Amino acid sequence: MRWNPQTSKFAAFLTKKDIDLRSNTKMLYLGAASGSTASHLSKILADGVIYAVEFSWKPMRKLVELSKREKNIIPLFFDANRPEEYAPYVEMVDFIYQDIAQKNQVEIANKNAEIFLARGGVLLLMLKTRSIDAVEETKKIASAEIKRLDEKFNIIDVLKLDPFYKDHVAILANYDHP
Amino acid sequence: MRYETWFGDIEVELEEGEYEDPSREVRRHYRDSARETGIAVKEKDYIELLKEECISLAKTKIKLKAEEKEKSIERAITTMEELGDATNSLSEKLLDWYGEHFPELSLRREETLEVIARYGSRKRIIESNMDKKIIEKAKESDGIELSIEEEKILRRFSKSIKEMRELENELEGYVEENIEAITPNLSSFIGPTLVAKLLSLSGGLKNLAFMPSSKIQVLGAEKALFKHLSRGTPPPKHGVIFQHPAIHNSKREIRGKLARDLAAKIAILARVDYFSGESRGDLIKEFKDEIKKKEKQK
């Protein structure tokens, strides 16, 4: 199946910016849903591993089935708000990809990076601004949220995801934690 | 310090002050630690074993969630059924009442309810821009007069019934959507509506999964079944599964056979849904084809 930027924010992001995804990348994917994006990523990260966290049981069912087919997807039925609960299962990773429509998206990213993101690791955060404020301008919300990112992050790029996704901003950052 | 990991607790001594956050350092070496404990000796074993662990954990949690959800769906199903019965008998009462006033109005039930809610008395119908024929009928009607008070009550009554119908539809949508999530295989085989009925008759997916197909076949025909057992009347061929088109659209002579076959397949899929929850498109296709084949046989 073709990787469609209309249905995957990661694909939409790649149409705007080329990032270097090594095949042995260890990735923590927060908000993996039923795994359509994860299935594409699993091919790119052929020698790596994807720790796919999802907290809704309906998509989780599909994710479990997918993980049986794709050898490098680990399904984790946990709340991304409580990383300490899945910490026993997840090693240090080089990449956190987050796509969660919650008000505290940035807080979730901070908490997870603190525990799992290796020094020099990358965060790609798909910020859904409408989950934070229903009326405020996307730009304003985004800049306010970026300020709330942990200071250990160095922002590399901030990109809007239109025309594929309205009210979404992709934040790419580097992590500098000893 | 002891650290909890999926392959057991590990003891790691790190020199104080060497790392700002020692747990990060420990997490960097999960694979090495697993190897040292003798659990994942080869690199690729680590992922394989971890995945096995996570899948079984996820499955247990999914089952718990699904069971929780099932209870709320069961409530929704019984509410929906009672609401359906109630709206039917209430709308019957309303139509009887309104019939005294305008006996000549021969529309379908839902349309009549709409007319009552919107206009009420014949007088208003005559003033409206409705279908000429109906206005004509209203002019010549020999029904009894309606007082303003009565008209108000009837209109209100009709609106309430419409609202109850809407609630019923909403409940139905909720039930169907969630039934599909709980029983992906059964729902795709016989449709969520019939699954809902089977679940409410059997008392839940667990019961259905443990039921012999002979019982599933006559679920909903208890009266006929017990009459058969106590008085020796012919046994029922089908219970609620009669509503499946393969049965009610087929010739009477083969309905029994089809019911038996359908019930057997339902029993299998109920077990797949309960114990694994995996979508088995292949199995469903096979079952559907078999039923189709049997429908055509004499």
CSV table of C-alpha atoms in Angstrom, one decimal:
chain,number,residue,atom,x,y,z
A,1,MET,CA,0.0,0.0,0.0
A,2,ARG,CA,1.2,3.5,-0.9
A,3,TRP,CA,2.1,5.8,2.0
A,4,ASN,CA,-0.5,8.5,1.7
A,5,PRO,CA,0.2,12.0,3.1
A,6,GLN,CA,-3.6,12.5,3.4
A,7,THR,CA,-3.9,9.7,5.9
A,8,SER,CA,-0.5,9.7,7.7
A,9,LYS,CA,1.0,12.8,9.3
A,10,PHE,CA,4.4,11.3,9.1
A,11,ALA,CA,4.1,10.9,5.3
A,12,ALA,CA,2.8,14.5,5.1
A,13,PHE,CA,5.8,15.6,7.1
A,14,LEU,CA,8.2,13.8,4.7
A,15,THR,CA,6.7,15.7,1.8
A,16,LYS,CA,8.0,18.9,3.4
A,17,LYS,CA,11.2,17.8,4.9
A,18,ASP,CA,13.6,14.9,4.3
A,19,ILE,CA,14.9,13.4,7.5
A,20,ASP,CA,17.5,10.8,7.9
A,21,LEU,CA,15.9,7.7,9.2
A,22,ARG,CA,18.6,5.0,9.7
A,23,SER,CA,17.3,1.5,9.3
A,24,ASN,CA,18.5,0.5,12.8
A,25,THR,CA,16.6,3.3,14.5
A,26,LYS,CA,14.9,2.5,17.8
A,27,MET,CA,11.7,4.5,17.9
A,28,LEU,CA,9.1,5.2,20.5
A,29,TYR,CA,5.8,5.9,18.8
A,30,LEU,CA,3.2,7.5,21.1
A,31,GLY,CA,-0.3,7.3,19.8
A,32,ALA,CA,0.2,4.6,17.3
A,33,ALA,CA,-3.6,4.0,16.8
A,34,SER,CA,-4.3,0.9,14.6
A,35,GLY,CA,-0.8,1.1,13.2
A,36,SER,CA,-1.2,2.2,9.6
A,37,THR,CA,1.7,4.7,9.9
A,38,ALA,CA,3.6,2.2,12.0
A,39,SER,CA,3.4,-0.5,9.3
A,40,HIS,CA,5.1,1.9,6.9
A,41,LEU,CA,7.7,2.9,9.4
A,42,SER,CA,8.5,-0.7,10.2
A,43,LYS,CA,9.7,-1.2,6.7
A,44,ILE,CA,12.0,1.9,6.8
A,45,LEU,CA,13.3,0.8,10.2
A,46,ALA,CA,13.9,-2.7,9.0
A,47,ASP,CA,16.8,-3.4,11.5
A,48,GLY,CA,15.4,-1.2,14.2
A,49,VAL,CA,12.4,-1.5,16.5
A,50,ILE,CA,9.2,0.5,17.0
A,51,TYR,CA,7.7,0.6,20.5
A,52,ALA,CA,4.1,1.5,19.7
A,53,VAL,CA,2.1,2.9,22.5
A,54,GLU,CA,-1.7,3.1,22.2
A,55,PHE,CA,-4.3,3.5,25.0
A,56,SER,CA,-7.6,2.9,23.1
A,57,TRP,CA,-8.6,-0.8,23.0
A,58,LYS,CA,-10.3,-0.8,19.6
A,59,PRO,CA,-7.3,0.3,17.5
A,60,MET,CA,-5.1,-1.7,19.9
A,61,ARG,CA,-6.7,-4.8,18.7
A,62,LYS,CA,-5.6,-4.1,15.1
A,63,LEU,CA,-2.2,-3.0,16.3
A,64,VAL,CA,-1.7,-6.4,18.0
A,65,GLU,CA,-2.6,-8.2,14.8
A,66,LEU,CA,-0.2,-6.0,12.8
A,67,SER,CA,2.6,-6.6,15.3
A,68,LYS,CA,2.3,-10.3,14.7
A,69,ARG,CA,3.0,-9.7,11.0
A,70,GLU,CA,5.7,-7.1,11.3
A,71,LYS,CA,8.6,-8.4,13.3
A,72,ASN,CA,9.8,-5.1,14.6
A,73,ILE,CA,6.6,-3.6,16.1
A,74,ILE,CA,6.1,-4.0,19.8
A,75,PRO,CA,2.5,-3.2,20.8
A,76,LEU,CA,2.2,-1.4,24.2
A,77,PHE,CA,-1.3,-1.0,25.6
A,78,PHE,CA,-0.5,1.9,27.9
A,79,ASP,CA,-1.4,5.5,28.7
A,80,ALA,CA,1.4,7.7,27.2
A,81,ASN,CA,0.7,10.0,30.2
A,82,ARG,CA,2.2,7.4,32.4
A,83,PRO,CA,5.5,6.4,30.9
A,84,GLU,CA,6.7,4.9,34.2
A,85,GLU,CA,4.2,2.1,33.6
A,86,TYR,CA,5.8,1.0,30.4
A,87,ALA,CA,9.4,1.9,31.3
A,88,PRO,CA,10.1,-1.8,32.2
A,89,TYR,CA,9.4,-2.7,28.6
A,90,VAL,CA,11.1,0.1,26.7
A,91,GLU,CA,14.8,0.6,26.3
A,92,MET,CA,16.4,3.9,25.4
A,93,VAL,CA,15.4,5.1,22.0
A,94,ASP,CA,16.9,7.4,19.3
A,95,PHE,CA,13.6,8.7,18.1
A,96,ILE,CA,10.2,9.7,19.6
A,97,TYR,CA,7.4,10.2,17.2
A,98,GLN,CA,4.2,11.5,18.9
A,99,ASP,CA,0.8,11.9,17.4
A,100,ILE,CA,-1.6,12.3,20.2
A,101,ALA,CA,-4.7,14.5,20.2
A,102,GLN,CA,-4.6,15.6,23.9
A,103,LYS,CA,-4.5,18.9,25.6
A,104,ASN,CA,-1.2,18.1,27.3
A,105,GLN,CA,0.7,16.9,24.2
A,106,VAL,CA,3.8,18.8,25.1
A,107,GLU,CA,3.9,17.5,28.6
A,108,ILE,CA,3.6,14.0,27.4
A,109,ALA,CA,6.5,14.5,25.1
A,110,ASN,CA,8.6,16.0,27.9
A,111,LYS,CA,7.9,13.2,30.3
A,112,ASN,CA,8.6,10.5,27.7
A,113,ALA,CA,11.8,12.1,26.5
A,114,GLU,CA,13.1,12.4,30.1
A,115,ILE,CA,12.7,8.6,30.5
A,116,PHE,CA,13.4,7.2,27.1
A,117,LEU,CA,15.1,9.6,24.6
A,118,ALA,CA,18.8,9.1,24.4
A,119,ARG,CA,21.2,12.0,24.2
A,120,GLY,CA,21.2,13.4,20.7
A,121,GLY,CA,17.9,11.7,20.0
A,122,VAL,CA,15.1,13.2,17.9
A,123,LEU,CA,11.6,14.2,18.8
A,124,LEU,CA,9.0,14.6,16.0
A,125,LEU,CA,5.9,16.0,17.6
A,126,MET,CA,2.7,16.3,15.6
A,127,LEU,CA,1.0,19.1,17.5
A,128,LYS,CA,-2.7,19.2,17.0
A,129,THR,CA,-3.5,22.7,18.0
A,130,ARG,CA,-7.2,22.2,18.0
A,131,SER,CA,-6.8,19.9,21.0
A,132,ILE,CA,-5.2,22.6,22.9
A,133,ASP,CA,-7.5,25.6,22.0
A,134,ALA,CA,-10.5,25.4,19.8
A,135,VAL,CA,-10.5,29.0,18.6
A,136,GLU,CA,-7.0,30.5,18.9
A,137,GLU,CA,-4.8,30.8,15.9
A,138,THR,CA,-2.7,27.8,15.1
A,139,LYS,CA,0.5,29.9,15.0
A,140,LYS,CA,0.0,31.4,18.4
A,141,ILE,CA,-0.9,28.1,20.0
A,142,ALA,CA,2.2,26.5,18.5
A,143,SER,CA,4.6,29.2,19.6
A,144,ALA,CA,3.2,29.0,23.1
A,145,GLU,CA,3.5,25.3,23.2
A,146,ILE,CA,7.0,25.3,21.9
A,147,LYS,CA,8.0,27.4,24.8
A,148,ARG,CA,6.7,24.7,27.1
A,149,LEU,CA,8.9,22.1,25.6
A,150,ASP,CA,11.7,21.0,27.9
A,151,GLU,CA,14.7,23.2,27.6
A,152,LYS,CA,16.8,20.2,26.8
A,153,PHE,CA,15.2,20.2,23.4
A,154,ASN,CA,16.8,22.2,20.6
A,155,ILE,CA,14.2,23.0,18.0
A,156,ILE,CA,15.4,22.0,14.5
A,157,ASP,CA,12.3,22.9,12.5
A,158,VAL,CA,8.7,23.9,12.9
A,159,LEU,CA,6.4,23.1,9.9
A,160,LYS,CA,2.8,23.4,9.2
A,161,LEU,CA,1.2,20.2,7.8
A,162,ASP,CA,-1.3,21.9,5.4
A,163,PRO,CA,-2.7,21.2,3.0
A,164,PHE,CA,-2.8,17.6,4.2
A,165,TYR,CA,-3.8,18.4,7.8
A,166,LYS,CA,-5.4,21.6,9.0
A,167,ASP,CA,-4.4,23.0,12.4
A,168,HIS,CA,-1.4,20.7,12.7
A,169,VAL,CA,2.2,21.7,13.3
A,170,ALA,CA,5.1,19.4,13.1
A,171,ILE,CA,7.9,20.1,15.6
A,172,LEU,CA,11.3,18.5,15.0
A,173,ALA,CA,13.7,18.8,17.9
A,174,ASN,CA,17.0,17.4,19.1
A,175,TYR,CA,17.4,16.2,22.7
A,176,ASP,CA,20.4,17.2,24.7
A,177,HIS,CA,20.2,15.1,27.9
A,178,PRO,CA,23.3,13.6,29.5
B,1,MET,CA,19.5,-0.4,43.1
B,2,ARG,CA,16.8,-2.7,41.9
B,3,TYR,CA,15.1,-2.0,38.6
B,4,GLU,CA,11.9,-3.5,37.3
B,5,THR,CA,12.1,-4.8,33.8
B,6,TRP,CA,10.0,-7.1,31.7
B,7,PHE,CA,12.5,-9.9,32.0
B,8,GLY,CA,12.5,-9.6,35.8
B,9,ASP,CA,14.0,-7.3,38.4
B,10,ILE,CA,17.6,-6.6,37.9
B,11,GLU,CA,20.2,-5.4,40.4
B,12,VAL,CA,22.5,-2.6,39.1
B,13,GLU,CA,25.2,-0.9,41.1
B,14,LEU,CA,26.3,2.4,39.6
B,15,GLU,CA,28.8,4.7,41.2
B,16,GLU,CA,27.2,7.6,42.9
B,17,GLY,CA,27.3,10.8,41.0
B,18,GLU,CA,28.5,9.2,37.8
B,19,TYR,CA,25.1,9.6,36.1
B,20,GLU,CA,22.6,12.3,36.5
B,21,ASP,CA,19.8,9.8,36.0
B,22,PRO,CA,20.9,6.3,36.6
B,23,SER,CA,17.7,4.7,35.3
B,24,ARG,CA,18.5,6.1,31.9
B,25,GLU,CA,21.8,4.3,32.0
B,26,VAL,CA,20.1,1.1,33.0
B,27,ARG,CA,17.6,1.4,30.3
B,28,ARG,CA,20.4,1.8,27.8
B,29,HIS,CA,21.6,-1.7,28.7
B,30,TYR,CA,18.3,-3.6,28.8
B,31,ARG,CA,19.5,-5.9,26.0
B,32,ASP,CA,22.8,-6.6,27.8
B,33,SER,CA,21.1,-7.2,31.1
B,34,ALA,CA,18.6,-9.6,29.4
B,35,ARG,CA,21.5,-11.5,27.9
B,36,GLU,CA,23.3,-11.7,31.3
B,37,THR,CA,20.2,-13.1,33.0
B,38,GLY,CA,20.2,-15.7,30.3
B,39,ILE,CA,16.8,-14.7,28.9
B,40,ALA,CA,17.6,-13.4,25.4
B,41,VAL,CA,20.9,-14.8,24.4
B,42,LYS,CA,20.8,-13.8,20.8
B,43,GLU,CA,20.1,-10.2,19.7
B,44,LYS,CA,17.0,-11.0,17.8
B,45,ASP,CA,15.6,-13.1,20.6
B,46,TYR,CA,15.3,-10.0,22.7
B,47,ILE,CA,12.7,-8.4,20.4
B,48,GLU,CA,10.9,-11.7,19.8
B,49,LEU,CA,10.5,-12.4,23.5
B,50,LEU,CA,9.6,-8.9,24.4
B,51,LYS,CA,7.0,-8.8,21.7
B,52,GLU,CA,5.5,-12.1,22.9
B,53,GLU,CA,5.3,-10.6,26.4
B,54,CYS,CA,3.7,-7.3,25.2
B,55,ILE,CA,1.2,-9.0,23.0
B,56,SER,CA,-0.1,-11.2,25.7
B,57,LEU,CA,-0.2,-8.3,28.1
B,58,ALA,CA,-2.1,-6.2,25.6
B,59,LYS,CA,-4.5,-9.0,24.9
B,60,THR,CA,-5.4,-9.5,28.5
B,61,LYS,CA,-6.0,-5.8,28.9
B,62,ILE,CA,-8.1,-5.6,25.7
B,63,LYS,CA,-10.2,-8.5,27.0
B,64,LEU,CA,-10.8,-6.6,30.3
B,65,LYS,CA,-11.8,-3.4,28.5
B,66,ALA,CA,-14.0,-5.3,26.1
B,67,GLU,CA,-15.9,-7.0,29.0
B,68,GLU,CA,-16.4,-3.7,30.6
B,69,LYS,CA,-17.7,-2.3,27.4
B,70,GLU,CA,-20.0,-5.3,27.0
B,71,LYS,CA,-21.9,-4.5,30.1
B,72,SER,CA,-22.7,-1.0,29.0
B,73,ILE,CA,-23.7,-2.4,25.6
B,74,GLU,CA,-26.0,-4.9,27.2
B,75,ARG,CA,-27.7,-2.1,29.0
B,76,ALA,CA,-28.0,-0.1,25.8
B,77,ILE,CA,-29.5,-3.2,24.1
B,78,THR,CA,-32.2,-3.8,26.7
B,79,THR,CA,-33.0,-0.1,26.9
B,80,MET,CA,-33.3,0.0,23.1
B,81,GLU,CA,-35.6,-2.9,23.0
B,82,GLU,CA,-37.8,-1.6,25.8
B,83,LEU,CA,-37.9,1.8,24.2
B,84,GLY,CA,-38.9,0.2,20.9
B,85,ASP,CA,-41.8,-1.6,22.6
B,86,ALA,CA,-42.9,1.4,24.5
B,87,THR,CA,-42.8,3.8,21.5
B,88,ASN,CA,-44.8,1.3,19.4
B,89,SER,CA,-47.6,0.9,22.0
B,90,LEU,CA,-47.6,4.6,22.7
B,91,SER,CA,-47.8,5.6,19.1
B,92,GLU,CA,-50.7,3.1,18.8
B,93,LYS,CA,-52.5,5.0,21.5
B,94,LEU,CA,-51.8,8.3,19.9
B,95,LEU,CA,-53.0,7.2,16.5
B,96,ASP,CA,-56.2,5.8,18.0
B,97,TRP,CA,-56.9,9.0,19.7
B,98,TYR,CA,-56.1,11.2,16.7
B,99,GLY,CA,-58.1,8.8,14.5
B,100,GLU,CA,-61.3,9.9,16.3
B,101,HIS,CA,-60.6,13.4,15.1
B,102,PHE,CA,-59.4,12.7,11.6
B,103,PRO,CA,-60.3,9.1,10.6
B,104,GLU,CA,-59.9,9.7,6.9
B,105,LEU,CA,-56.2,10.5,7.1
B,106,SER,CA,-54.7,7.3,5.7
B,107,LEU,CA,-51.0,7.9,5.8
B,108,ARG,CA,-48.2,5.6,7.0
B,109,ARG,CA,-47.6,5.6,10.8
B,110,GLU,CA,-44.5,7.8,10.8
B,111,GLU,CA,-46.1,10.3,8.4
B,112,THR,CA,-49.2,10.6,10.5
B,113,LEU,CA,-47.0,11.3,13.6
B,114,GLU,CA,-45.3,14.0,11.6
B,115,VAL,CA,-48.6,15.5,10.6
B,116,ILE,CA,-49.8,15.5,14.2
B,117,ALA,CA,-46.6,17.1,15.5
B,118,ARG,CA,-46.5,19.8,12.9
B,119,TYR,CA,-50.2,20.8,12.5
B,120,GLY,CA,-52.4,19.1,15.0
B,121,SER,CA,-56.0,19.8,14.2
B,122,ARG,CA,-57.8,19.4,10.9
B,123,LYS,CA,-58.3,23.2,10.9
B,124,ARG,CA,-54.6,23.8,10.8
B,125,ILE,CA,-54.1,21.2,8.1
B,126,ILE,CA,-56.7,23.0,5.9
B,127,GLU,CA,-54.8,26.2,6.4
B,128,SER,CA,-51.5,24.6,5.5
B,129,ASN,CA,-50.0,24.0,2.1
B,130,MET,CA,-50.1,20.2,2.4
B,131,ASP,CA,-51.1,17.7,-0.3
B,132,LYS,CA,-54.4,18.9,-1.8
B,133,LYS,CA,-56.0,15.5,-1.3
B,134,ILE,CA,-55.3,15.5,2.4
B,135,ILE,CA,-56.7,19.0,2.7
B,136,GLU,CA,-59.8,17.9,0.8
B,137,LYS,CA,-60.2,15.0,3.2
B,138,ALA,CA,-59.8,17.3,6.1
B,139,LYS,CA,-62.5,19.5,4.9
B,140,GLU,CA,-65.0,16.7,4.4
B,141,SER,CA,-64.0,14.7,7.5
B,142,ASP,CA,-66.7,13.6,9.9
B,143,GLY,CA,-64.4,13.0,12.9
B,144,ILE,CA,-65.2,14.6,16.2
B,145,GLU,CA,-63.9,18.1,17.0
B,146,LEU,CA,-60.6,18.6,18.9
B,147,SER,CA,-60.4,21.1,21.7
B,148,ILE,CA,-57.4,23.5,21.9
B,149,GLU,CA,-56.3,21.7,25.0
B,150,GLU,CA,-56.6,18.3,23.4
B,151,GLU,CA,-54.7,19.5,20.3
B,152,LYS,CA,-51.9,20.8,22.5
B,153,ILE,CA,-51.6,17.5,24.2
B,154,LEU,CA,-51.6,15.4,21.0
B,155,ARG,CA,-49.0,17.5,19.4
B,156,ARG,CA,-46.8,17.3,22.4
B,157,PHE,CA,-47.4,13.6,22.6
B,158,SER,CA,-46.4,13.1,19.0
B,159,LYS,CA,-43.2,15.2,19.4
B,160,SER,CA,-42.2,13.0,22.4
B,161,ILE,CA,-42.7,9.8,20.4
B,162,LYS,CA,-40.5,11.3,17.6
B,163,GLU,CA,-37.9,12.1,20.2
B,164,MET,CA,-38.0,8.6,21.6
B,165,ARG,CA,-37.6,7.2,18.1
B,166,GLU,CA,-34.5,9.4,17.7
B,167,LEU,CA,-33.1,8.1,20.9
B,168,GLU,CA,-33.8,4.6,19.8
B,169,ASN,CA,-31.8,5.2,16.6
B,170,GLU,CA,-29.0,6.8,18.5
B,171,LEU,CA,-28.8,3.8,20.8
B,172,GLU,CA,-28.9,1.5,17.8
B,173,GLY,CA,-25.9,3.3,16.3
B,174,TYR,CA,-24.0,3.1,19.5
B,175,VAL,CA,-24.8,-0.6,20.0
B,176,GLU,CA,-23.8,-1.5,16.4
B,177,GLU,CA,-20.6,0.4,16.4
B,178,ASN,CA,-19.4,-1.1,19.7
B,179,ILE,CA,-20.7,-4.6,18.9
B,180,GLU,CA,-18.5,-4.6,15.8
B,181,ALA,CA,-15.5,-3.7,18.0
B,182,ILE,CA,-16.2,-6.5,20.5
B,183,THR,CA,-17.2,-9.2,18.0
B,184,PRO,CA,-15.4,-8.3,14.7
B,185,ASN,CA,-15.9,-11.8,13.2
B,186,LEU,CA,-19.5,-12.4,14.2
B,187,SER,CA,-20.6,-8.9,13.2
B,188,SER,CA,-19.1,-9.2,9.8
B,189,PHE,CA,-20.6,-12.7,9.4
B,190,ILE,CA,-24.2,-12.0,10.4
B,191,GLY,CA,-24.4,-8.3,11.0
B,192,PRO,CA,-24.3,-6.3,14.3
B,193,THR,CA,-28.1,-6.2,14.8
B,194,LEU,CA,-28.4,-9.9,14.9
B,195,VAL,CA,-25.3,-10.2,17.1
B,196,ALA,CA,-26.9,-7.8,19.5
B,197,LYS,CA,-30.0,-10.0,19.8
B,198,LEU,CA,-27.9,-13.1,20.3
B,199,LEU,CA,-25.8,-11.4,23.0
B,200,SER,CA,-28.9,-10.2,24.9
B,201,LEU,CA,-30.5,-13.6,24.7
B,202,SER,CA,-27.4,-15.5,25.7
B,203,GLY,CA,-26.3,-13.0,28.4
B,204,GLY,CA,-23.0,-11.9,26.9
B,205,LEU,CA,-20.2,-13.0,24.6
B,206,LYS,CA,-18.7,-15.3,27.2
B,207,ASN,CA,-22.0,-17.3,27.5
B,208,LEU,CA,-22.4,-17.4,23.7
B,209,ALA,CA,-18.8,-18.7,23.3
B,210,PHE,CA,-19.5,-21.5,25.7
B,211,MET,CA,-22.8,-22.4,24.2
B,212,PRO,CA,-23.4,-25.5,22.0
B,213,SER,CA,-24.5,-24.6,18.5
B,214,SER,CA,-27.8,-26.6,19.1
B,215,LYS,CA,-28.7,-24.1,21.7
B,216,ILE,CA,-27.7,-21.1,19.6
B,217,GLN,CA,-29.9,-22.4,16.9
B,218,VAL,CA,-33.0,-22.1,19.1
B,219,LEU,CA,-32.1,-19.0,21.1
B,220,GLY,CA,-35.2,-16.9,21.2
B,221,ALA,CA,-37.6,-19.8,20.6
B,222,GLU,CA,-37.6,-21.0,24.2
B,223,LYS,CA,-41.4,-21.2,24.3
B,224,ALA,CA,-41.5,-23.6,21.4
B,225,LEU,CA,-38.6,-25.5,22.7
B,226,PHE,CA,-40.1,-26.1,26.1
B,227,LYS,CA,-43.4,-27.0,24.6
B,228,HIS,CA,-41.6,-29.5,22.6
B,229,LEU,CA,-39.8,-31.0,25.6
B,230,SER,CA,-42.9,-31.1,27.8
B,231,ARG,CA,-45.7,-31.9,25.4
B,232,GLY,CA,-43.8,-33.5,22.4
B,233,THR,CA,-44.8,-30.9,19.8
B,234,PRO,CA,-42.4,-30.6,16.9
B,235,PRO,CA,-39.1,-28.9,18.0
B,236,PRO,CA,-38.4,-25.3,16.8
B,237,LYS,CA,-36.1,-25.2,13.8
B,238,HIS,CA,-34.8,-21.7,14.5
B,239,GLY,CA,-34.9,-19.0,17.1
B,240,VAL,CA,-33.8,-15.5,16.5
B,241,ILE,CA,-31.3,-16.5,13.8
B,242,PHE,CA,-34.4,-16.8,11.6
B,243,GLN,CA,-33.8,-13.1,11.0
B,244,HIS,CA,-30.8,-13.9,9.0
B,245,PRO,CA,-31.7,-13.5,5.3
B,246,ALA,CA,-30.2,-16.9,4.4
B,247,ILE,CA,-32.9,-18.5,6.5
B,248,HIS,CA,-36.0,-16.4,6.1
B,249,ASN,CA,-35.4,-16.0,2.3
B,250,SER,CA,-35.0,-19.7,1.7
B,251,LYS,CA,-37.6,-22.3,1.1
B,252,ARG,CA,-39.3,-23.7,4.1
B,253,GLU,CA,-37.9,-27.2,3.5
B,254,ILE,CA,-34.3,-26.2,3.8
B,255,ARG,CA,-34.6,-23.7,6.6
B,256,GLY,CA,-34.0,-26.2,9.3
B,257,LYS,CA,-30.8,-27.4,7.7
B,258,LEU,CA,-29.6,-23.9,7.1
B,259,ALA,CA,-30.4,-22.9,10.7
B,260,ARG,CA,-28.3,-25.8,12.0
B,261,ASP,CA,-25.4,-24.9,9.7
B,262,LEU,CA,-25.6,-21.2,10.5
B,263,ALA,CA,-25.7,-21.8,14.3
B,264,ALA,CA,-22.6,-24.0,14.0
B,265,LYS,CA,-20.7,-21.3,12.3
B,266,ILE,CA,-21.9,-18.7,14.8
B,267,ALA,CA,-20.7,-20.9,17.6
B,268,ILE,CA,-17.2,-21.1,16.0
B,269,LEU,CA,-17.0,-17.4,15.4
B,270,ALA,CA,-18.3,-16.5,18.9
B,271,ARG,CA,-15.4,-18.5,20.2
B,272,VAL,CA,-12.9,-16.8,17.9
B,273,ASP,CA,-14.2,-13.4,19.1
B,274,TYR,CA,-14.1,-14.3,22.7
B,275,PHE,CA,-10.8,-16.1,22.9
B,276,SER,CA,-8.6,-14.4,20.3
B,277,GLY,CA,-10.5,-11.3,19.0
B,278,GLU,CA,-8.5,-11.5,15.8
B,279,SER,CA,-10.2,-10.6,12.6
B,280,ARG,CA,-10.4,-13.8,10.5
B,281,GLY,CA,-11.5,-12.6,7.1
B,282,ASP,CA,-10.5,-15.9,5.5
B,283,LEU,CA,-12.8,-17.9,7.9
B,284,ILE,CA,-15.7,-15.5,7.3
B,285,LYS,CA,-15.4,-15.7,3.6
B,286,GLU,CA,-15.3,-19.5,3.7
B,287,PHE,CA,-18.4,-19.6,6.0
B,288,LYS,CA,-20.3,-17.2,3.8
B,289,ASP,CA,-19.5,-19.2,0.7
B,290,GLU,CA,-20.7,-22.4,2.3
B,291,ILE,CA,-23.9,-20.9,3.4
B,292,LYS,CA,-24.5,-19.5,0.0
B,293,LYS,CA,-23.9,-22.9,-1.6
B,294,LYS,CA,-26.4,-24.6,0.8
B,295,GLU,CA,-29.0,-21.9,0.1
B,296,LYS,CA,-29.0,-22.9,-3.5
B,297,GLN,CA,-29.3,-26.6,-2.8
B,298,LYS,CA,-32.6,-28.2,-2.6
